């Protein structure tokens, strides 16, 4: 009875009508993944599970370290803790489903599950782009205007910047997901990928996807160009300031801090730009999967190690934690 009532009120809500119509025709998609071979499937399971567990342990460890260590209670590490949170969320929107498909041997994903995955990875991917730009601005203020750093990078501004990153990601993703709901999928199909990638979903639709393609290309281009330009401008000013610094120690410390962030930034923006900003005619399914692997699994896994290995304050905090652990073990 409730099912009939829901269908009765659908005509008064066109977006719901379209979503219901699509879902009634297409209930699931198939994710091709990387290969059909059972031997390779076992290798992929071990590799992806290892990367995902390292990602979780590294980023959760970084969040806990920053939260518990008073020396790391500064704007730079506040942003870094949120980068770790975004990395965990971004990977978790994609990797667990892929691992489940490798274990169960079933590559299908429901229509609702596909749209949910699409929403969350676009949301957290967008948030990470803006968060990296905010971190670059923080380093610019710290190195180029050190006397005004605590005034400029106030707690209120840091909270506002982080909230804006999350809000921009959520709004951008809601727009693309809403545009996806207007598409009709006349038959279930296979996505030649290991997650529900937007452009491949467009290819399976029997509706006109020109608006969706334009929206995705324009917004991805604007986000990548805007945030990467802001990041590069910040580091350009930082480089100019560092080269004028007479103290070798201060110069070395600035380079150590900034090169770690720049490495993370180049990995992320480079793989996203390769994935979404190249002409459609030149797209290669295998290269797309490799690029996606970098920004969904490899980069989130490497981030905490890049920051901890290249940052003296993080290394000192880790050494302090190890000393405390040894001290407690000695008492036991």
PDB file of C-alpha atoms in Angstrom, residues 32-241:
ATOM      1  CA  UNK A  32      35.134  -4.495 -14.306  1.00  0.00           C
ATOM      2  CA  UNK A  33      38.015  -3.824 -11.911  1.00  0.00           C
ATOM      3  CA  UNK A  34      41.519  -4.666 -13.108  1.00  0.00           C
ATOM      4  CA  UNK A  35      41.440  -8.246 -14.411  1.00  0.00           C
ATOM      5  CA  UNK A  36      39.437 -11.472 -14.591  1.00  0.00           C
ATOM      6  CA  UNK A  37      42.298 -13.768 -13.533  1.00  0.00           C
ATOM      7  CA  UNK A  38      41.835 -15.430 -10.097  1.00  0.00           C
ATOM      8  CA  UNK A  39      45.580 -15.312  -9.394  1.00  0.00           C
ATOM      9  CA  UNK A  40      45.744 -11.590 -10.046  1.00  0.00           C
ATOM     10  CA  UNK A  41      42.609 -11.110  -7.934  1.00  0.00           C
ATOM     11  CA  UNK A  42      44.431 -12.538  -4.918  1.00  0.00           C
ATOM     12  CA  UNK A  43      47.411 -10.276  -5.568  1.00  0.00           C
ATOM     13  CA  UNK A  44      45.126  -7.248  -5.899  1.00  0.00           C
ATOM     14  CA  UNK A  45      43.371  -8.170  -2.659  1.00  0.00           C
ATOM     15  CA  UNK A  46      46.665  -8.326  -0.756  1.00  0.00           C
ATOM     16  CA  UNK A  47      48.007  -5.107  -2.334  1.00  0.00           C
ATOM     17  CA  UNK A  48      44.842  -3.022  -1.864  1.00  0.00           C
ATOM     18  CA  UNK A  49      44.166  -4.356   1.634  1.00  0.00           C
ATOM     19  CA  UNK A  50      47.752  -3.585   2.667  1.00  0.00           C
ATOM     20  CA  UNK A  51      47.579  -0.050   1.256  1.00  0.00           C
ATOM     21  CA  UNK A  52      44.204   0.579   2.889  1.00  0.00           C
ATOM     22  CA  UNK A  53      45.348  -0.669   6.307  1.00  0.00           C
ATOM     23  CA  UNK A  54      48.538   1.426   6.093  1.00  0.00           C
ATOM     24  CA  UNK A  55      46.360   4.387   5.114  1.00  0.00           C
ATOM     25  CA  UNK A  56      44.080   3.871   8.133  1.00  0.00           C
ATOM     26  CA  UNK A  57      46.883   3.284  10.636  1.00  0.00           C
ATOM     27  CA  UNK A  58      49.047   6.135   9.338  1.00  0.00           C
ATOM     28  CA  UNK A  59      46.303   8.748   9.150  1.00  0.00           C
ATOM     29  CA  UNK A  60      44.538   7.739  12.378  1.00  0.00           C
ATOM     30  CA  UNK A  61      47.947   7.734  14.069  1.00  0.00           C
ATOM     31  CA  UNK A  62      48.645  11.227  12.714  1.00  0.00           C
ATOM     32  CA  UNK A  63      45.286  12.534  13.984  1.00  0.00           C
ATOM     33  CA  UNK A  64      45.862  11.045  17.459  1.00  0.00           C
ATOM     34  CA  UNK A  65      49.447  12.339  17.593  1.00  0.00           C
ATOM     35  CA  UNK A  66      48.365  15.885  16.706  1.00  0.00           C
ATOM     36  CA  UNK A  67      45.482  15.748  19.188  1.00  0.00           C
ATOM     37  CA  UNK A  68      47.590  14.411  22.088  1.00  0.00           C
ATOM     38  CA  UNK A  69      50.866  16.294  21.539  1.00  0.00           C
ATOM     39  CA  UNK A  70      50.722  19.957  22.764  1.00  0.00           C
ATOM     40  CA  UNK A  71      53.712  20.896  20.574  1.00  0.00           C
ATOM     41  CA  UNK A  72      51.589  20.166  17.498  1.00  0.00           C
ATOM     42  CA  UNK A  73      48.652  22.375  18.509  1.00  0.00           C
ATOM     43  CA  UNK A  74      49.214  24.954  15.763  1.00  0.00           C
ATOM     44  CA  UNK A  75      47.339  25.899  12.562  1.00  0.00           C
ATOM     45  CA  UNK A  76      49.678  23.848  10.360  1.00  0.00           C
ATOM     46  CA  UNK A  77      48.934  20.622  12.233  1.00  0.00           C
ATOM     47  CA  UNK A  78      45.263  21.501  12.600  1.00  0.00           C
ATOM     48  CA  UNK A  79      45.047  21.478   8.791  1.00  0.00           C
ATOM     49  CA  UNK A  80      47.176  18.325   8.636  1.00  0.00           C
ATOM     50  CA  UNK A  81      44.797  16.481  10.983  1.00  0.00           C
ATOM     51  CA  UNK A  82      41.894  17.362   8.702  1.00  0.00           C
ATOM     52  CA  UNK A  83      43.900  16.273   5.652  1.00  0.00           C
ATOM     53  CA  UNK A  84      44.324  12.887   7.353  1.00  0.00           C
ATOM     54  CA  UNK A  85      40.583  12.752   8.080  1.00  0.00           C
ATOM     55  CA  UNK A  86      39.732  13.604   4.463  1.00  0.00           C
ATOM     56  CA  UNK A  87      42.221  11.007   3.177  1.00  0.00           C
ATOM     57  CA  UNK A  88      40.611   8.298   5.326  1.00  0.00           C
ATOM     58  CA  UNK A  89      37.116   9.299   4.188  1.00  0.00           C
ATOM     59  CA  UNK A  90      38.117   9.599   0.526  1.00  0.00           C
ATOM     60  CA  UNK A  91      39.703   6.143   0.401  1.00  0.00           C
ATOM     61  CA  UNK A  92      36.906   4.607   2.470  1.00  0.00           C
ATOM     62  CA  UNK A  93      34.320   5.730  -0.074  1.00  0.00           C
ATOM     63  CA  UNK A  94      35.980   3.508  -2.717  1.00  0.00           C
ATOM     64  CA  UNK A  95      38.464   0.911  -1.450  1.00  0.00           C
ATOM     65  CA  UNK A  96      36.281  -1.174   0.955  1.00  0.00           C
ATOM     66  CA  UNK A  97      33.715  -1.858  -1.780  1.00  0.00           C
ATOM     67  CA  UNK A  98      36.489  -2.922  -4.156  1.00  0.00           C
ATOM     68  CA  UNK A  99      37.996  -5.205  -1.485  1.00  0.00           C
ATOM     69  CA  UNK A 100      34.569  -6.739  -0.857  1.00  0.00           C
ATOM     70  CA  UNK A 101      34.151  -7.451  -4.568  1.00  0.00           C
ATOM     71  CA  UNK A 102      37.555  -9.191  -4.631  1.00  0.00           C
ATOM     72  CA  UNK A 103      36.680 -11.338  -1.605  1.00  0.00           C
ATOM     73  CA  UNK A 104      33.115 -12.206  -2.627  1.00  0.00           C
ATOM     74  CA  UNK A 105      33.854 -12.501  -6.343  1.00  0.00           C
ATOM     75  CA  UNK A 106      30.820 -10.336  -7.119  1.00  0.00           C
ATOM     76  CA  UNK A 107      31.524  -7.156  -9.048  1.00  0.00           C
ATOM     77  CA  UNK A 108      28.024  -5.722  -9.022  1.00  0.00           C
ATOM     78  CA  UNK A 109      27.075  -2.494  -7.268  1.00  0.00           C
ATOM     79  CA  UNK A 110      23.517  -1.260  -6.827  1.00  0.00           C
ATOM     80  CA  UNK A 111      22.255   1.895  -8.504  1.00  0.00           C
ATOM     81  CA  UNK A 112      21.823   3.599  -5.115  1.00  0.00           C
ATOM     82  CA  UNK A 113      25.227   2.342  -3.962  1.00  0.00           C
ATOM     83  CA  UNK A 114      26.864   3.679  -7.105  1.00  0.00           C
ATOM     84  CA  UNK A 115      25.377   7.163  -6.652  1.00  0.00           C
ATOM     85  CA  UNK A 116      26.282   7.135  -2.951  1.00  0.00           C
ATOM     86  CA  UNK A 117      29.883   6.234  -3.765  1.00  0.00           C
ATOM     87  CA  UNK A 118      29.969   8.920  -6.459  1.00  0.00           C
ATOM     88  CA  UNK A 119      28.669  11.557  -4.022  1.00  0.00           C
ATOM     89  CA  UNK A 120      31.180  10.843  -1.266  1.00  0.00           C
ATOM     90  CA  UNK A 121      34.321  10.523  -3.381  1.00  0.00           C
ATOM     91  CA  UNK A 122      33.533  13.746  -5.281  1.00  0.00           C
ATOM     92  CA  UNK A 123      32.782  15.512  -1.987  1.00  0.00           C
ATOM     93  CA  UNK A 124      35.977  14.468  -0.210  1.00  0.00           C
ATOM     94  CA  UNK A 125      38.106  14.849  -3.350  1.00  0.00           C
ATOM     95  CA  UNK A 126      36.928  18.454  -3.727  1.00  0.00           C
ATOM     96  CA  UNK A 127      37.482  19.126  -0.022  1.00  0.00           C
ATOM     97  CA  UNK A 128      41.056  17.833  -0.286  1.00  0.00           C
ATOM     98  CA  UNK A 129      41.809  20.150  -3.221  1.00  0.00           C
ATOM     99  CA  UNK A 130      40.801  23.233  -1.231  1.00  0.00           C
ATOM    100  CA  UNK A 131      42.420  21.945   1.954  1.00  0.00           C
ATOM    101  CA  UNK A 132      45.791  21.619   0.198  1.00  0.00           C
ATOM    102  CA  UNK A 133      45.452  25.235  -0.971  1.00  0.00           C
ATOM    103  CA  UNK A 134      44.605  26.352   2.588  1.00  0.00           C
ATOM    104  CA  UNK A 135      47.694  24.536   3.878  1.00  0.00           C
ATOM    105  CA  UNK A 136      49.845  26.318   1.296  1.00  0.00           C
ATOM    106  CA  UNK A 137      48.445  29.678   2.447  1.00  0.00           C
ATOM    107  CA  UNK A 138      49.225  28.744   6.057  1.00  0.00           C
ATOM    108  CA  UNK A 139      52.868  28.029   5.126  1.00  0.00           C
ATOM    109  CA  UNK A 140      53.026  31.294   3.171  1.00  0.00           C
ATOM    110  CA  UNK A 141      51.914  33.319   6.205  1.00  0.00           C
ATOM    111  CA  UNK A 142      54.223  31.384   8.564  1.00  0.00           C
ATOM    112  CA  UNK A 143      57.342  31.927   6.441  1.00  0.00           C
ATOM    113  CA  UNK A 144      56.682  35.275   4.757  1.00  0.00           C
ATOM    114  CA  UNK A 145      54.924  37.024   7.675  1.00  0.00           C
ATOM    115  CA  UNK A 146      56.142  35.195  10.806  1.00  0.00           C
ATOM    116  CA  UNK A 147      55.526  38.122  13.176  1.00  0.00           C
ATOM    117  CA  UNK A 148      51.844  38.306  12.208  1.00  0.00           C
ATOM    118  CA  UNK A 149      51.319  34.540  11.905  1.00  0.00           C
ATOM    119  CA  UNK A 150      49.387  34.002  15.144  1.00  0.00           C
ATOM    120  CA  UNK A 151      47.221  37.046  14.426  1.00  0.00           C
ATOM    121  CA  UNK A 152      46.446  36.191  10.797  1.00  0.00           C
ATOM    122  CA  UNK A 153      46.017  32.442  11.260  1.00  0.00           C
ATOM    123  CA  UNK A 154      43.635  32.738  14.186  1.00  0.00           C
ATOM    124  CA  UNK A 155      41.572  29.786  15.371  1.00  0.00           C
ATOM    125  CA  UNK A 156      38.458  31.419  13.916  1.00  0.00           C
ATOM    126  CA  UNK A 157      40.057  31.718  10.461  1.00  0.00           C
ATOM    127  CA  UNK A 158      41.352  28.133  10.565  1.00  0.00           C
ATOM    128  CA  UNK A 159      37.902  26.805  11.487  1.00  0.00           C
ATOM    129  CA  UNK A 160      36.327  28.942   8.760  1.00  0.00           C
ATOM    130  CA  UNK A 161      38.784  27.680   6.116  1.00  0.00           C
ATOM    131  CA  UNK A 162      38.284  24.024   7.040  1.00  0.00           C
ATOM    132  CA  UNK A 163      34.492  24.392   7.187  1.00  0.00           C
ATOM    133  CA  UNK A 164      34.577  26.081   3.765  1.00  0.00           C
ATOM    134  CA  UNK A 165      36.565  23.157   2.331  1.00  0.00           C
ATOM    135  CA  UNK A 166      33.993  20.630   3.548  1.00  0.00           C
ATOM    136  CA  UNK A 167      31.032  22.794   2.511  1.00  0.00           C
ATOM    137  CA  UNK A 168      32.436  23.400  -0.984  1.00  0.00           C
ATOM    138  CA  UNK A 169      33.017  19.677  -1.403  1.00  0.00           C
ATOM    139  CA  UNK A 170      29.484  18.815  -0.281  1.00  0.00           C
ATOM    140  CA  UNK A 171      27.862  21.435  -2.534  1.00  0.00           C
ATOM    141  CA  UNK A 172      29.952  20.515  -5.577  1.00  0.00           C
ATOM    142  CA  UNK A 173      29.159  16.840  -5.091  1.00  0.00           C
ATOM    143  CA  UNK A 174      25.445  17.506  -4.517  1.00  0.00           C
ATOM    144  CA  UNK A 175      25.295  19.427  -7.810  1.00  0.00           C
ATOM    145  CA  UNK A 176      26.928  16.611  -9.809  1.00  0.00           C
ATOM    146  CA  UNK A 177      24.885  13.901  -8.076  1.00  0.00           C
ATOM    147  CA  UNK A 178      21.692  15.866  -8.668  1.00  0.00           C
ATOM    148  CA  UNK A 179      22.599  16.193 -12.340  1.00  0.00           C
ATOM    149  CA  UNK A 180      23.219  12.439 -12.407  1.00  0.00           C
ATOM    150  CA  UNK A 181      19.686  11.772 -11.113  1.00  0.00           C
ATOM    151  CA  UNK A 182      18.164  13.286 -14.244  1.00  0.00           C
ATOM    152  CA  UNK A 183      19.834  10.648 -16.436  1.00  0.00           C
ATOM    153  CA  UNK A 184      18.038   7.529 -17.629  1.00  0.00           C
ATOM    154  CA  UNK A 185      19.901   4.228 -17.670  1.00  0.00           C
ATOM    155  CA  UNK A 186      18.024   1.939 -20.039  1.00  0.00           C
ATOM    156  CA  UNK A 187      20.091  -1.148 -19.344  1.00  0.00           C
ATOM    157  CA  UNK A 188      22.554  -2.336 -16.760  1.00  0.00           C
ATOM    158  CA  UNK A 189      26.106  -2.091 -18.014  1.00  0.00           C
ATOM    159  CA  UNK A 190      29.733  -2.641 -17.138  1.00  0.00           C
ATOM    160  CA  UNK A 191      31.954   0.185 -15.903  1.00  0.00           C
ATOM    161  CA  UNK A 192      35.548  -0.442 -16.941  1.00  0.00           C
ATOM    162  CA  UNK A 193      36.848   0.731 -13.575  1.00  0.00           C
ATOM    163  CA  UNK A 194      37.086  -0.311  -9.923  1.00  0.00           C
ATOM    164  CA  UNK A 195      34.593   2.329  -8.714  1.00  0.00           C
ATOM    165  CA  UNK A 196      31.677   4.383 -10.088  1.00  0.00           C
ATOM    166  CA  UNK A 197      33.607   6.971 -12.084  1.00  0.00           C
ATOM    167  CA  UNK A 198      31.418   9.801 -13.370  1.00  0.00           C
ATOM    168  CA  UNK A 199      32.338   9.904 -17.053  1.00  0.00           C
ATOM    169  CA  UNK A 200      31.925   6.147 -17.392  1.00  0.00           C
ATOM    170  CA  UNK A 201      28.448   6.424 -15.878  1.00  0.00           C
ATOM    171  CA  UNK A 202      27.615   9.083 -18.461  1.00  0.00           C
ATOM    172  CA  UNK A 203      28.672   6.673 -21.210  1.00  0.00           C
ATOM    173  CA  UNK A 204      26.135   4.090 -19.989  1.00  0.00           C
ATOM    174  CA  UNK A 205      23.238   6.531 -19.980  1.00  0.00           C
ATOM    175  CA  UNK A 206      20.717   6.663 -22.811  1.00  0.00           C
ATOM    176  CA  UNK A 207      19.938  10.319 -21.972  1.00  0.00           C
ATOM    177  CA  UNK A 208      21.661  13.422 -23.276  1.00  0.00           C
ATOM    178  CA  UNK A 209      24.722  13.787 -21.030  1.00  0.00           C
ATOM    179  CA  UNK A 210      26.128  16.953 -22.588  1.00  0.00           C
ATOM    180  CA  UNK A 211      25.131  19.064 -19.555  1.00  0.00           C
ATOM    181  CA  UNK A 212      26.714  16.561 -17.179  1.00  0.00           C
ATOM    182  CA  UNK A 213      29.955  16.461 -19.174  1.00  0.00           C
ATOM    183  CA  UNK A 214      30.124  20.255 -19.367  1.00  0.00           C
ATOM    184  CA  UNK A 215      29.464  20.621 -15.628  1.00  0.00           C
ATOM    185  CA  UNK A 216      32.100  18.067 -14.720  1.00  0.00           C
ATOM    186  CA  UNK A 217      34.748  19.428 -17.081  1.00  0.00           C
ATOM    187  CA  UNK A 218      34.142  23.074 -16.110  1.00  0.00           C
ATOM    188  CA  UNK A 219      34.001  22.510 -12.362  1.00  0.00           C
ATOM    189  CA  UNK A 220      36.930  20.070 -12.208  1.00  0.00           C
ATOM    190  CA  UNK A 221      39.018  22.436 -14.337  1.00  0.00           C
ATOM    191  CA  UNK A 222      38.065  25.460 -12.222  1.00  0.00           C
ATOM    192  CA  UNK A 223      38.745  23.663  -8.941  1.00  0.00           C
ATOM    193  CA  UNK A 224      42.080  22.173 -10.026  1.00  0.00           C
ATOM    194  CA  UNK A 225      43.310  25.357 -11.736  1.00  0.00           C
ATOM    195  CA  UNK A 226      42.166  27.665  -8.899  1.00  0.00           C
ATOM    196  CA  UNK A 227      43.528  25.614  -6.019  1.00  0.00           C
ATOM    197  CA  UNK A 228      46.764  24.571  -7.744  1.00  0.00           C
ATOM    198  CA  UNK A 229      47.424  28.180  -8.841  1.00  0.00           C
ATOM    199  CA  UNK A 230      46.844  29.428  -5.285  1.00  0.00           C
ATOM    200  CA  UNK A 231      49.215  26.738  -4.024  1.00  0.00           C
ATOM    201  CA  UNK A 232      51.928  27.527  -6.581  1.00  0.00           C
ATOM    202  CA  UNK A 233      51.660  31.284  -5.942  1.00  0.00           C
ATOM    203  CA  UNK A 234      52.041  30.675  -2.207  1.00  0.00           C
ATOM    204  CA  UNK A 235      55.121  28.542  -2.778  1.00  0.00           C
ATOM    205  CA  UNK A 236      56.528  31.027  -5.250  1.00  0.00           C
ATOM    206  CA  UNK A 237      56.428  33.703  -2.557  1.00  0.00           C
ATOM    207  CA  UNK A 238      57.835  31.247  -0.025  1.00  0.00           C
ATOM    208  CA  UNK A 239      60.750  30.357  -2.321  1.00  0.00           C
ATOM    209  CA  UNK A 240      61.571  34.023  -2.865  1.00  0.00           C
ATOM    210  CA  UNK A 241      61.546  34.644   0.888  1.00  0.00           C
TER     211      UNK A 241
END
